[in-house]
XYZ file of C-alpha atoms in Angstrom:
92
model
C 0.581 -12.881 6.205
C -2.197 -10.998 7.992
C -0.959 -8.300 10.560
C -3.654 -6.628 12.313
C -1.396 -3.684 13.222
C -2.489 -2.068 9.880
C -5.994 -1.408 10.898
C -6.284 2.357 11.712
C -2.371 2.695 11.775
C -0.602 5.864 11.339
C 1.863 6.314 8.469
C 4.860 5.744 10.767
C 3.168 2.474 12.333
C 2.558 1.098 8.697
C 6.188 1.897 7.920
C 7.345 0.002 10.937
C 5.172 -2.854 9.481
C 6.900 -2.583 6.110
C 10.441 -2.559 7.408
C 9.851 -5.807 9.217
C 8.751 -7.611 5.921
C 10.864 -10.588 5.105
C 13.415 -9.802 2.275
C 12.418 -13.070 0.489
C 8.789 -11.459 -0.015
C 9.503 -9.454 -3.155
C 6.022 -8.445 -3.654
C 3.627 -7.287 -1.070
C 0.181 -6.082 -0.969
C -0.739 -3.809 1.973
C -4.470 -3.390 2.332
C -5.195 -0.669 5.027
C -7.137 2.550 5.722
C -6.652 6.261 5.226
C -5.198 8.235 6.718
C -2.355 5.914 7.340
C -1.944 4.725 3.839
C -1.718 8.013 2.200
C 0.934 8.982 4.859
C 2.821 6.040 3.916
C 2.738 6.481 0.268
C 4.174 9.894 0.784
C 6.646 8.687 3.248
C 7.957 6.098 0.962
C 7.991 8.086 -2.283
C 8.287 11.762 -0.946
C 5.360 12.533 -3.140
C 1.723 13.073 -1.900
C -0.535 10.537 -3.715
C -4.446 11.221 -3.428
C -6.026 7.939 -2.213
C -9.675 8.199 -2.054
C -11.547 4.838 -1.057
C -10.351 1.909 -3.200
C -7.469 3.603 -4.712
C -4.250 1.410 -5.711
C -0.733 2.698 -5.473
C 2.125 0.564 -7.002
C 5.597 1.358 -5.766
C 9.027 0.165 -6.514
C 11.279 0.018 -3.780
C 15.149 -0.906 -4.309
C 17.027 -2.728 -1.517
C 15.708 -4.411 1.560
C 12.395 -3.676 3.284
C 14.155 -2.421 6.364
C 15.676 0.483 4.367
C 11.923 1.548 3.443
C 11.655 5.116 3.398
C 15.428 6.007 3.780
C 15.543 6.722 0.001
C 12.564 7.427 -2.480
C 10.386 4.512 -3.843
C 9.204 5.015 -7.229
C 5.755 5.287 -8.266
C 4.820 2.777 -10.731
C 1.135 3.258 -11.042
C -1.987 4.868 -9.104
C -5.697 4.675 -9.839
C -9.028 3.149 -8.910
C -10.979 0.395 -10.490
C -13.567 1.742 -13.255
C -17.126 2.225 -12.158
C -18.016 -0.988 -14.180
C -15.296 -3.065 -12.823
C -17.076 -6.671 -12.413
C -16.879 -6.749 -8.901
C -19.763 -9.277 -8.309
C -20.909 -12.327 -10.100
C -24.628 -12.776 -10.917
C -26.541 -16.072 -11.150
C -27.401 -17.280 -14.534
């Protein structure tokens, strides 16, 4: 699913998007810009997670999406791809 509301959205707007996710979707990937994603991570976990460009945050949320932000999500992992991450294929 692609939802254009994520572009340049605030943390509260992103939380609305998350709360509207269908419960049958157990895993989602949110690809959005700062400062919204950093704020959303903080709203969901209660912890500030530094998220410079290309940072990933994996969060665990118990219960339905509609309850997101009502109790803390678990921070499962955070980080950035290593500098030598193979992001481009070269012709042989």
